[in-house]
Short mmCIF file of C-alpha atoms and ligand atoms in Angstrom, two decimals:
data_model
loop_
_atom_site.label_atom_id
_atom_site.label_comp_id
_atom_site.label_asym_id
_atom_site.label_seq_id
_atom_site.Cartn_x
_atom_site.Cartn_y
_atom_site.Cartn_z
CA MET A 1 57.43 27.57 -10.87
CA ASP A 2 57.50 29.22 -14.30
CA ALA A 3 53.89 28.95 -15.54
CA GLN A 4 54.77 30.33 -18.98
CA LYS A 5 57.47 27.74 -19.52
CA ILE A 6 55.10 25.01 -18.34
CA ALA A 7 52.53 26.22 -20.90
CA GLN A 8 55.15 26.02 -23.67
CA LEU A 9 56.30 22.58 -22.62
CA ARG A 10 52.78 21.15 -22.41
CA ALA A 11 52.10 22.19 -26.00
CA ALA A 12 55.30 20.66 -27.39
CA PRO A 13 54.93 17.48 -29.45
CA VAL A 14 56.47 14.36 -27.91
CA ALA A 15 58.66 12.23 -30.18
CA PRO A 16 57.86 8.51 -30.42
CA ALA A 17 59.79 6.63 -27.73
CA ARG A 18 62.14 3.78 -28.44
CA HIS A 19 64.11 1.33 -26.29
CA LEU A 20 67.62 2.12 -25.16
CA ILE A 21 69.69 -1.03 -25.57
CA ASP A 22 73.47 -1.17 -25.48
CA GLY A 23 73.69 2.58 -25.73
CA THR A 24 71.50 2.81 -28.83
CA GLN A 25 67.89 3.80 -29.32
CA CYS A 26 66.00 1.14 -31.19
CA ALA A 27 62.51 0.11 -32.23
CA ALA A 28 60.84 -3.14 -31.17
CA SER A 29 62.24 -6.16 -33.04
CA ASP A 30 58.94 -6.50 -34.90
CA GLY A 31 58.44 -2.75 -35.24
CA ALA A 32 55.33 -2.73 -33.03
CA VAL A 33 54.37 0.39 -31.10
CA MET A 34 51.76 1.20 -28.47
CA ASP A 35 49.91 4.44 -27.82
CA VAL A 36 50.83 6.56 -24.84
CA ILE A 37 47.56 8.06 -23.58
CA SER A 38 47.68 11.22 -21.49
CA PRO A 39 45.47 11.03 -18.38
CA LEU A 40 45.05 14.82 -18.61
CA ASP A 41 42.71 14.58 -21.60
CA GLY A 42 42.52 10.94 -22.68
CA GLN A 43 44.32 11.82 -25.94
CA ILE A 44 47.30 10.08 -27.56
CA LEU A 45 50.47 11.83 -26.41
CA THR A 46 52.86 9.79 -28.54
CA THR A 47 53.74 6.17 -29.18
CA MET A 48 56.41 3.95 -27.72
CA ALA A 49 58.04 0.69 -28.69
CA ARG A 50 55.95 -2.34 -27.73
CA GLY A 51 58.83 -4.51 -26.62
CA THR A 52 59.12 -8.15 -27.54
CA GLN A 53 60.71 -11.02 -25.69
CA ALA A 54 63.63 -10.69 -28.11
CA ASP A 55 64.08 -7.04 -27.13
CA ALA A 56 64.18 -7.94 -23.44
CA LEU A 57 66.74 -10.65 -24.10
CA ALA A 58 68.87 -8.32 -26.24
CA ALA A 59 68.93 -5.89 -23.33
CA VAL A 60 69.87 -8.64 -20.88
CA THR A 61 72.66 -9.78 -23.22
CA ALA A 62 73.98 -6.22 -23.42
CA ALA A 63 73.84 -5.82 -19.65
CA ARG A 64 75.55 -9.20 -19.13
CA ARG A 65 78.35 -8.30 -21.51
CA ALA A 66 78.77 -4.88 -19.92
CA PHE A 67 78.98 -6.45 -16.48
CA ASP A 68 81.29 -9.31 -17.40
CA ASP A 69 83.86 -7.20 -19.24
CA GLY A 70 84.20 -4.88 -16.25
CA ARG A 71 83.64 -1.65 -18.20
CA TRP A 72 81.64 -0.40 -15.20
CA SER A 73 82.23 -2.74 -12.26
CA GLY A 74 85.96 -2.54 -12.98
CA MET A 75 86.06 1.24 -12.66
CA THR A 76 87.16 2.63 -9.33
CA PRO A 77 84.25 3.64 -7.12
CA ALA A 78 85.52 7.22 -7.39
CA ALA A 79 85.26 7.08 -11.19
CA ARG A 80 81.72 5.68 -11.04
CA LYS A 81 80.85 8.39 -8.54
CA LYS A 82 82.02 11.12 -10.90
CA ILE A 83 79.80 9.88 -13.72
CA LEU A 84 76.76 9.46 -11.46
CA LEU A 85 77.21 12.95 -10.05
CA LYS A 86 77.43 14.38 -13.56
CA TRP A 87 74.27 12.48 -14.45
CA ALA A 88 72.44 13.92 -11.42
CA GLY A 89 73.49 17.42 -12.55
CA LEU A 90 72.15 16.85 -16.08
CA ILE A 91 68.80 15.68 -14.68
CA GLU A 92 68.55 18.76 -12.46
CA ALA A 93 69.41 21.06 -15.35
CA GLU A 94 66.45 19.65 -17.29
CA ALA A 95 64.19 19.12 -14.29
CA LEU A 96 61.19 21.17 -15.40
CA GLU A 97 61.17 19.65 -18.90
CA ILE A 98 61.35 16.17 -17.43
CA ALA A 99 58.71 16.89 -14.79
CA VAL A 100 56.24 18.28 -17.35
CA LEU A 101 56.79 15.31 -19.66
CA GLY A 102 56.15 12.98 -16.73
CA VAL A 103 52.97 14.80 -15.71
CA ARG A 104 51.64 14.66 -19.26
CA GLU A 105 52.17 10.92 -19.16
CA ASN A 106 51.13 9.97 -15.62
CA GLY A 107 48.98 12.81 -14.25
CA THR A 108 50.76 13.67 -10.97
CA GLU A 109 50.33 17.31 -9.91
CA ILE A 110 53.33 19.32 -11.10
CA GLY A 111 54.27 20.79 -7.71
CA MET A 112 54.77 17.33 -6.32
CA ALA A 113 56.09 15.81 -9.56
CA PHE A 114 58.89 18.36 -9.87
CA LYS A 115 60.19 17.63 -6.38
CA ALA A 116 59.41 13.93 -6.20
CA GLU A 117 60.49 13.00 -9.70
CA PRO A 118 63.53 14.66 -11.37
CA MET A 119 64.76 16.47 -8.27
CA SER A 120 64.36 13.47 -6.01
CA ALA A 121 65.93 11.16 -8.62
CA ALA A 122 68.95 13.46 -8.88
CA ALA A 123 69.28 13.63 -5.10
CA THR A 124 69.09 9.84 -4.89
CA LEU A 125 71.79 9.34 -7.52
CA ARG A 126 73.99 11.82 -5.62
CA TYR A 127 73.41 10.07 -2.30
CA TYR A 128 74.54 6.67 -3.59
CA ALA A 129 77.33 8.15 -5.71
CA GLU A 130 78.70 9.92 -2.64
CA ALA A 131 78.41 6.79 -0.53
CA ILE A 132 80.07 4.22 -2.75
CA ASP A 133 83.68 5.20 -2.15
CA LYS A 134 83.07 5.21 1.59
CA LEU A 135 82.00 1.58 1.89
CA HIS A 136 84.82 -0.71 2.90
CA GLY A 137 85.43 -4.41 3.11
CA GLU A 138 86.26 -6.01 6.46
CA ILE A 139 89.08 -7.89 8.12
CA ALA A 140 87.60 -10.58 10.34
CA SER A 141 88.90 -11.15 13.88
CA THR A 142 90.60 -14.46 13.19
CA GLY A 143 93.68 -16.00 14.84
CA ASP A 144 97.25 -15.01 13.98
CA ASP A 145 97.71 -17.84 11.47
CA THR A 146 94.90 -16.78 9.13
CA LEU A 147 93.52 -13.70 7.45
CA GLY A 148 89.77 -13.48 6.85
CA LEU A 149 88.81 -10.78 4.38
CA VAL A 150 85.23 -9.85 3.55
CA HIS A 151 84.88 -8.29 0.10
CA ARG A 152 81.78 -6.54 -1.21
CA GLU A 153 81.12 -7.34 -4.86
CA PRO A 154 78.34 -6.18 -7.20
CA VAL A 155 75.70 -8.91 -7.67
CA GLY A 156 75.81 -8.59 -11.48
CA VAL A 157 72.90 -7.91 -13.83
CA VAL A 158 69.86 -6.39 -12.14
CA GLY A 159 66.37 -6.47 -13.64
CA ALA A 160 64.41 -3.48 -12.34
CA ILE A 161 60.64 -3.42 -12.94
CA VAL A 162 58.95 -0.24 -11.78
CA PRO A 163 55.42 1.21 -11.60
CA TRP A 164 53.73 4.32 -12.90
CA ASN A 165 53.04 6.35 -9.80
CA PHE A 166 56.54 7.81 -9.27
CA PRO A 167 58.66 6.30 -12.06
CA LEU A 168 61.75 8.45 -11.52
CA MET A 169 61.76 8.47 -7.75
CA ILE A 170 61.18 4.73 -7.45
CA GLY A 171 63.40 4.04 -10.45
CA ALA A 172 66.26 6.02 -8.89
CA TRP A 173 65.82 4.17 -5.58
CA LYS A 174 66.84 1.07 -7.57
CA LEU A 175 69.24 2.59 -10.12
CA GLY A 176 71.21 4.67 -7.61
CA PRO A 177 72.52 1.87 -5.38
CA ALA A 178 72.62 -0.71 -8.21
CA LEU A 179 74.79 1.41 -10.50
CA ALA A 180 76.91 2.86 -7.71
CA ALA A 181 77.63 -0.71 -6.60
CA GLY A 182 78.88 -1.57 -10.10
CA CYS A 183 75.91 -3.62 -11.31
CA THR A 184 74.44 -3.28 -14.78
CA VAL A 185 70.69 -2.88 -15.23
CA VAL A 186 67.82 -3.78 -17.50
CA LEU A 187 64.98 -1.44 -16.62
CA LYS A 188 61.35 -2.11 -17.48
CA PRO A 189 59.19 1.00 -16.91
CA ALA A 190 55.42 0.75 -16.53
CA GLU A 191 53.28 0.85 -19.68
CA THR A 192 51.87 4.24 -18.63
CA ALA A 193 55.07 5.90 -17.35
CA SER A 194 58.08 5.21 -19.55
CA LEU A 195 59.03 8.50 -21.18
CA THR A 196 60.90 10.18 -18.34
CA LEU A 197 62.90 7.06 -17.49
CA LEU A 198 63.96 6.85 -21.14
CA ARG A 199 64.97 10.50 -21.07
CA ILE A 200 67.12 10.18 -17.96
CA ALA A 201 68.72 7.03 -19.40
CA GLU A 202 69.80 9.14 -22.41
CA LEU A 203 71.24 11.70 -20.03
CA ALA A 204 73.18 8.91 -18.32
CA LEU A 205 74.95 8.18 -21.61
CA GLU A 206 75.71 11.87 -21.97
CA ALA A 207 77.20 11.84 -18.48
CA GLY A 208 79.57 9.05 -19.50
CA LEU A 209 77.82 5.89 -18.38
CA PRO A 210 79.23 3.24 -20.71
CA PRO A 211 76.82 1.67 -23.23
CA GLY A 212 75.08 -1.46 -21.99
CA VAL A 213 75.29 -0.49 -18.33
CA LEU A 214 71.73 0.86 -18.25
CA ASN A 215 69.25 -0.53 -20.75
CA VAL A 216 65.58 0.43 -20.91
CA VAL A 217 62.96 -1.74 -22.62
CA THR A 218 59.39 -0.46 -22.90
CA GLY A 219 56.24 -2.45 -23.47
CA GLU A 220 53.93 -4.80 -21.64
CA GLY A 221 54.72 -6.36 -18.28
CA PRO A 222 53.64 -9.90 -19.15
CA VAL A 223 55.94 -9.82 -22.22
CA VAL A 224 58.99 -7.67 -21.43
CA GLY A 225 58.89 -7.91 -17.63
CA ALA A 226 58.25 -11.64 -17.74
CA ALA A 227 61.19 -12.23 -20.11
CA ILE A 228 63.52 -10.36 -17.76
CA ALA A 229 62.18 -12.31 -14.79
CA GLU A 230 62.68 -15.65 -16.54
CA SER A 231 66.17 -14.87 -17.83
CA MET A 232 69.06 -17.06 -16.71
CA ASP A 233 71.38 -14.08 -17.09
CA VAL A 234 69.70 -11.76 -14.60
CA ASP A 235 71.13 -12.07 -11.08
CA ALA A 236 68.62 -10.02 -9.10
CA LEU A 237 65.15 -8.63 -9.67
CA VAL A 238 63.98 -5.48 -7.92
CA PHE A 239 60.33 -4.56 -8.22
CA THR A 240 57.68 -2.11 -7.07
CA GLY A 241 54.05 -2.75 -7.98
CA SER A 242 51.22 -5.13 -7.27
CA GLY A 243 51.28 -8.33 -5.22
CA THR A 244 49.98 -10.29 -8.20
CA THR A 245 53.02 -9.37 -10.27
CA GLY A 246 55.31 -9.85 -7.27
CA ARG A 247 54.15 -13.45 -6.97
CA ARG A 248 54.78 -14.01 -10.68
CA LEU A 249 58.33 -12.71 -10.31
CA MET A 250 59.04 -15.11 -7.46
CA GLU A 251 57.66 -17.99 -9.51
CA ALA A 252 59.79 -16.95 -12.48
CA SER A 253 62.86 -16.89 -10.27
CA ALA A 254 62.06 -20.38 -8.96
CA ARG A 255 61.58 -21.67 -12.52
CA SER A 256 64.80 -20.14 -13.80
CA ASN A 257 68.03 -19.41 -11.93
CA LEU A 258 66.80 -18.61 -8.39
CA LYS A 259 67.71 -14.96 -8.90
CA ARG A 260 67.12 -12.89 -5.77
CA VAL A 261 63.75 -11.13 -5.85
CA TYR A 262 63.08 -7.95 -3.86
CA LEU A 263 59.50 -6.72 -3.80
CA GLU A 264 57.81 -3.49 -2.73
CA LEU A 265 54.09 -4.20 -2.98
CA GLY A 266 52.14 -1.35 -1.48
CA GLY A 267 49.84 -1.45 1.51
CA LYS A 268 46.64 -0.55 3.30
CA SER A 269 48.33 1.67 5.78
CA PRO A 270 46.58 2.61 9.04
CA ASN A 271 46.64 6.24 10.13
CA ILE A 272 45.63 6.11 13.80
CA VAL A 273 44.33 9.25 15.47
CA PHE A 274 43.85 9.28 19.24
CA ALA A 275 41.73 11.90 20.99
CA ASP A 276 44.90 13.18 22.67
CA ALA A 277 46.62 14.02 19.35
CA PRO A 278 48.59 17.24 19.89
CA ASP A 279 46.75 19.23 17.22
CA LEU A 280 43.69 17.76 15.53
CA ASP A 281 43.57 20.47 12.85
CA GLU A 282 47.15 19.67 11.86
CA ALA A 283 46.36 15.95 12.02
CA ALA A 284 43.42 16.45 9.65
CA LYS A 285 45.49 18.49 7.21
CA VAL A 286 48.41 16.09 7.11
CA SER A 287 46.17 13.02 7.04
CA ALA A 288 44.28 14.41 4.04
CA HIS A 289 47.56 15.05 2.25
CA GLY A 290 48.71 11.54 3.27
CA ILE A 291 45.88 9.91 1.33
CA PHE A 292 44.89 12.38 -1.39
CA ARG A 293 48.24 13.55 -2.83
CA ASN A 294 48.95 12.11 -6.26
CA SER A 295 45.27 11.09 -6.17
CA GLY A 296 46.06 8.38 -3.63
CA GLN A 297 48.47 6.61 -5.97
CA VAL A 298 51.18 6.34 -3.37
CA CYS A 299 52.38 3.04 -1.95
CA ILE A 300 52.51 4.36 1.61
CA ALA A 301 49.19 6.26 1.36
CA GLY A 302 47.36 6.35 4.69
CA SER A 303 44.26 4.75 3.23
CA ARG A 304 42.69 3.54 6.50
CA LEU A 305 41.86 6.17 9.10
CA LEU A 306 41.48 4.59 12.54
CA VAL A 307 40.01 7.27 14.76
CA GLU A 308 39.14 7.18 18.45
CA ARG A 309 35.36 7.03 18.71
CA SER A 310 35.02 10.08 20.96
CA ILE A 311 36.39 12.36 18.22
CA HIS A 312 35.15 10.41 15.20
CA ASP A 313 32.50 12.82 13.97
CA ALA A 314 34.45 15.99 14.69
CA PHE A 315 37.61 14.66 13.06
CA VAL A 316 35.81 13.38 9.97
CA SER A 317 34.24 16.84 9.55
CA LYS A 318 37.66 18.47 9.72
CA LEU A 319 39.03 16.04 7.17
CA ALA A 320 36.09 16.52 4.83
CA ALA A 321 36.61 20.28 5.04
CA VAL A 322 40.27 19.87 4.05
CA ALA A 323 39.38 17.47 1.22
CA GLU A 324 36.68 19.75 -0.15
CA ALA A 325 39.00 22.76 -0.10
CA MET A 326 41.68 21.03 -2.19
CA THR A 327 42.38 22.50 -5.61
CA LEU A 328 41.82 19.68 -8.07
CA GLY A 329 42.16 19.26 -11.78
CA ASP A 330 44.80 20.34 -14.27
CA PRO A 331 48.01 18.69 -12.99
CA LEU A 332 50.10 21.23 -14.88
CA ASP A 333 48.68 24.13 -12.89
CA PRO A 334 51.12 24.69 -10.00
CA ALA A 335 48.16 25.46 -7.70
CA THR A 336 46.69 21.99 -8.15
CA MET A 337 46.91 19.80 -5.06
CA ALA A 338 45.73 16.51 -6.58
CA GLY A 339 46.02 15.79 -10.31
CA ALA A 340 44.79 12.96 -12.49
CA VAL A 341 44.46 9.25 -11.93
CA ASN A 342 47.02 7.47 -14.09
CA SER A 343 44.74 5.64 -16.52
CA GLU A 344 41.13 4.98 -17.40
CA HIS A 345 41.57 1.43 -16.14
CA GLN A 346 42.81 2.66 -12.74
CA LEU A 347 39.93 5.16 -12.51
CA GLU A 348 37.44 2.36 -13.19
CA GLN A 349 39.01 0.23 -10.44
CA ILE A 350 38.75 3.09 -7.95
CA LEU A 351 35.13 3.88 -8.85
CA SER A 352 34.23 0.22 -8.58
CA ALA A 353 35.73 -0.01 -5.06
CA VAL A 354 33.64 3.03 -4.03
CA ASP A 355 30.49 1.61 -5.67
CA ASP A 356 30.93 -1.63 -3.71
CA ALA A 357 31.22 0.30 -0.45
CA ARG A 358 28.13 2.34 -1.34
CA ALA A 359 26.19 -0.81 -2.19
CA ALA A 360 27.18 -2.30 1.16
CA GLY A 361 25.56 0.67 2.89
CA ARG A 362 28.71 2.58 3.82
CA THR A 363 28.47 6.37 3.93
CA ILE A 364 30.26 8.49 1.33
CA VAL A 365 30.93 11.64 3.34
CA THR A 366 32.51 13.49 0.45
CA GLY A 367 33.60 12.71 -3.11
CA GLY A 368 32.87 9.26 -4.51
CA THR A 369 32.60 10.35 -8.13
CA ARG A 370 34.61 11.07 -11.24
CA ILE A 371 35.06 14.78 -11.76
CA LEU A 372 35.88 17.05 -14.71
CA PRO A 373 34.71 14.52 -17.35
CA GLU A 374 34.51 17.38 -19.87
CA THR A 375 38.33 17.42 -19.98
CA GLY A 376 38.43 13.83 -21.21
CA GLY A 377 40.95 13.25 -18.41
CA TYR A 378 40.78 10.83 -15.51
CA PHE A 379 39.96 12.82 -12.39
CA MET A 380 38.47 11.60 -9.13
CA ALA A 381 37.22 13.60 -6.17
CA PRO A 382 38.92 12.98 -2.81
CA THR A 383 36.62 10.48 -1.16
CA ILE A 384 35.94 9.74 2.51
CA VAL A 385 33.92 6.67 3.45
CA THR A 386 32.64 6.10 7.00
CA GLY A 387 30.96 3.12 8.60
CA VAL A 388 33.59 0.84 7.06
CA GLN A 389 33.72 -2.56 8.74
CA ARG A 390 37.03 -4.26 9.45
CA ASP A 391 36.32 -7.07 6.99
CA ASP A 392 35.10 -4.88 4.14
CA ALA A 393 37.12 -5.02 0.94
CA LEU A 394 37.68 -1.29 1.41
CA ALA A 395 39.36 -1.99 4.75
CA ARG A 396 41.56 -4.78 3.41
CA ASN A 397 42.46 -4.21 -0.24
CA GLU A 398 44.68 -1.52 -1.69
CA VAL A 399 42.56 0.80 -3.87
CA PHE A 400 45.44 2.98 -5.06
CA GLY A 401 43.21 5.97 -5.42
CA PRO A 402 41.97 8.97 -3.37
CA VAL A 403 39.71 6.92 -1.14
CA LEU A 404 39.89 6.96 2.65
CA ALA A 405 38.20 4.24 4.70
CA VAL A 406 37.32 5.42 8.21
CA ILE A 407 37.03 2.95 11.10
CA PRO A 408 36.39 3.99 14.74
CA PHE A 409 38.08 2.32 17.75
CA ASP A 410 37.68 2.54 21.50
CA THR A 411 40.97 1.37 23.02
CA GLU A 412 44.66 1.27 22.17
CA GLU A 413 44.52 -2.52 22.05
CA GLU A 414 41.65 -2.45 19.59
CA ALA A 415 43.50 0.08 17.41
CA ILE A 416 46.50 -2.24 17.23
CA THR A 417 44.32 -5.23 16.35
CA ILE A 418 42.61 -3.34 13.53
CA ALA A 419 45.89 -1.81 12.33
CA ASN A 420 47.53 -5.25 12.06
CA GLY A 421 44.42 -6.88 10.60
CA THR A 422 45.36 -6.84 6.91
CA ASP A 423 47.80 -8.82 4.77
CA TYR A 424 49.90 -5.67 4.34
CA GLY A 425 52.56 -4.04 6.48
CA LEU A 426 54.10 -1.08 4.70
CA ALA A 427 53.40 2.15 6.62
CA ALA A 428 51.39 3.45 9.58
CA ALA A 429 50.99 6.56 11.70
CA VAL A 430 50.03 7.29 15.28
CA TRP A 431 48.81 10.70 16.45
CA THR A 432 49.04 11.09 20.23
CA SER A 433 50.57 13.32 22.91
CA ASN A 434 51.34 10.31 25.07
CA LEU A 435 55.00 9.44 24.52
CA SER A 436 54.73 5.99 26.07
CA ARG A 437 51.74 5.13 23.92
CA ALA A 438 53.58 6.35 20.82
CA HIS A 439 56.51 4.03 21.55
CA ARG A 440 54.23 1.10 22.40
CA MET A 441 52.41 1.55 19.11
CA VAL A 442 55.65 1.82 17.12
CA ARG A 443 56.74 -1.51 18.58
CA ARG A 444 53.47 -3.34 18.11
CA ILE A 445 52.35 -2.21 14.67
CA ARG A 446 53.66 -4.51 11.99
CA ALA A 447 54.88 -2.12 9.30
CA GLY A 448 58.11 -1.01 7.69
CA ILE A 449 57.63 2.58 8.83
CA VAL A 450 55.53 4.00 11.65
CA HIS A 451 55.13 7.79 11.69
CA VAL A 452 54.37 9.63 14.91
CA ASN A 453 52.37 12.87 14.74
CA THR A 454 52.99 13.18 11.02
CA TYR A 455 52.42 11.23 7.81
CA GLY A 456 54.94 10.65 5.00
CA GLY A 457 57.75 13.08 4.39
CA SER A 458 60.73 10.92 5.35
CA ASP A 459 63.96 11.32 3.42
CA LEU A 460 66.65 9.22 1.79
CA THR A 461 68.50 8.56 5.01
CA VAL A 462 65.94 6.03 6.26
CA PRO A 463 64.93 2.72 4.68
CA LEU A 464 61.57 2.08 3.01
CA GLY A 465 60.30 -1.45 2.81
CA GLY A 466 57.45 -3.60 3.97
CA VAL A 467 56.70 -6.64 6.07
CA LYS A 468 54.05 -9.33 5.50
CA GLN A 469 52.65 -9.08 1.96
CA SER A 470 53.99 -5.57 1.47
CA GLY A 471 57.26 -7.10 0.38
CA ASN A 472 60.85 -7.60 1.39
CA GLY A 473 64.12 -5.74 1.08
CA HIS A 474 64.56 -2.01 1.45
CA ASP A 475 64.83 0.94 -0.88
CA LYS A 476 66.58 4.13 0.33
CA SER A 477 69.32 4.56 2.94
CA LEU A 478 72.64 2.74 2.91
CA HIS A 479 70.75 -0.51 3.62
CA ALA A 480 69.64 -0.50 -0.03
CA PHE A 481 73.17 -1.53 -0.98
CA ASP A 482 72.51 -4.94 0.60
CA LYS A 483 70.49 -5.88 -2.48
CA TYR A 484 73.24 -5.01 -4.92
CA LEU A 485 76.44 -6.01 -3.11
CA ASP A 486 77.35 -9.60 -2.34
CA LEU A 487 79.67 -10.55 0.49
CA LYS A 488 82.64 -12.72 -0.46
CA THR A 489 85.04 -14.23 2.04
CA ALA A 490 88.72 -14.72 1.35
CA TRP A 491 90.23 -17.15 3.92
CA ILE A 492 94.00 -16.98 3.77
CA LYS A 493 96.46 -19.23 5.61
CA LEU A 494 99.45 -17.17 6.63
P1 NAD B 501 51.68 -4.06 -11.86
O1 NAD B 501 52.29 -4.88 -10.78
O2 NAD B 501 50.82 -4.74 -12.86
O3 NAD B 501 52.81 -3.29 -12.67
C1 NAD B 501 54.03 -2.85 -12.13
C2 NAD B 501 55.14 -3.16 -13.11
O4 NAD B 501 55.20 -4.56 -13.33
C3 NAD B 501 54.94 -2.53 -14.49
O5 NAD B 501 56.19 -2.14 -15.02
C4 NAD B 501 54.39 -3.67 -15.31
O6 NAD B 501 54.65 -3.55 -16.68
C5 NAD B 501 55.14 -4.86 -14.72
N1 NAD B 501 54.47 -6.14 -14.90
C6 NAD B 501 53.14 -6.37 -14.99
N2 NAD B 501 52.92 -7.70 -15.17
C7 NAD B 501 54.12 -8.30 -15.19
C8 NAD B 501 54.54 -9.65 -15.34
N3 NAD B 501 53.68 -10.66 -15.51
N4 NAD B 501 55.87 -9.92 -15.30
C9 NAD B 501 56.77 -8.93 -15.11
N5 NAD B 501 56.42 -7.64 -14.99
C10 NAD B 501 55.12 -7.32 -15.02
O7 NAD B 501 50.90 -2.91 -11.21
P2 NAD B 501 49.87 -1.95 -11.94
O8 NAD B 501 48.97 -2.66 -12.89
O9 NAD B 501 50.64 -0.84 -12.50
O10 NAD B 501 49.04 -1.52 -10.69
C11 NAD B 501 48.16 -2.45 -10.08
C12 NAD B 501 48.17 -2.27 -8.61
O11 NAD B 501 49.51 -2.37 -8.09
C13 NAD B 501 47.73 -0.91 -8.15
O12 NAD B 501 46.36 -0.77 -8.14
C14 NAD B 501 48.36 -0.85 -6.82
O13 NAD B 501 47.59 -1.56 -5.90
C15 NAD B 501 49.66 -1.57 -7.00
N6 NAD B 501 50.78 -0.62 -7.20
C16 NAD B 501 51.60 -0.42 -6.18
C17 NAD B 501 52.64 0.47 -6.32
C18 NAD B 501 53.56 0.73 -5.21
O14 NAD B 501 54.18 1.79 -5.18
N7 NAD B 501 53.75 -0.18 -4.31
C19 NAD B 501 52.82 1.15 -7.51
C20 NAD B 501 51.95 0.90 -8.57
C21 NAD B 501 50.94 0.00 -8.40
#
């Protein structure tokens, strides 16, 4: 990574951000703006439009018009593919600029941000672009006197509401299949991670995406997001974020037009280490990365370590050693392994979860405090807490920070009970050399993804989605198209 170029980019002023509606950049209808605070130093990076309900509705109207007149859905899949591939190329060509802008806004360490944000978004757009002209309708096996055809049609206008942890990666997981399918989109980025999504939306226009097909409205969730959710003209809502907001979106759908609602709501994912794990040093290294990367602000973070009692102390020591050796701090230094927490508010939430655990008598093995306060930024030390009881808040609630709750177990059965003992079901991992046990655990753990002898690191070819209160529907893989393509039957008498 070119450190000199990063230094230049970090010093560059950032222009005030405006919505992108119907192919045009515009201010909020009442002219209001909000500050964009950088988590690197707590300073104002720029401002962005504080969207109004009218702005959200203008974007929905543009998306509706763009869908209904067929300027995008009416193109051949091959033509849509060409534009999406060009878009992916433009994002890649500007990847470092985009990654640095994103880091200045949301604090993710640059090494990870570069790969997981612009590069991953480009790869995702390519994947769905390449797939769309290979999906076919079906001819049903009817009798000779009829013909049953199954068409796949785009669902229409999609409202996409995304969070701040990986705005481009998660955004592209929604935009890729939605746009490839022929839908039009109104995108609502998070308050603290809007700039890079706006930039790639501009690049989409440059690539030839017709105006109105992708609209981006910035501002506050309860105003802009809520207006999209309540709209009678939005056909599907796709969301990643908190359970509280997810519930609101379902209520809004019920109050309005029963639009489909697909939710990805995070988790409290169990990372289960048996004494017979093939390599405990590797397990410690990967487990630490699985909770501490992006300062724990990862929906599938392995935030509960379930460890067999016989190796508890030894394994915790290994983990603490890995955590304490991590290079922390400036997210724009390529050597940094965990950058900043996204906002002051998020840092306060994390510190308060750790304070509660401390007050309840749990042991903070390492970390537990804010670090580098002299920078003005929002940094938190990787934190390991032992003695956590199954019913503790720290064992049940998502912290969304670099905080690992450690719980010992004695038997496989007990590990499964603890693993399944939260409202969530997003991810899990099992570390064991026993193949039969690994398969038993995969079957019995209620989660959308169960890793074996690793954590994280899957690719686009497999689905990501949760069970229980981690949500419904899947991002990634060809299954993601199910959210954006409706089935229509034609029943023809011959
Ligand atoms: P959030 O749910 O409040 O925000 C996510 C998105 O929803 C943002 O774009 C926000 O503007 C929008 N939003 C907020 N209120 C809304 C409303 N009433 N109607 C429509 N849209 C609305 O999440 P957050 O405040 O960014 O984070 C809170 C918690 O959510 C975190 O601590 C974490 O537990 C969880 N989270 C999970 C993920 C994930 O990847 N699953 C990502 C970010 C946050």
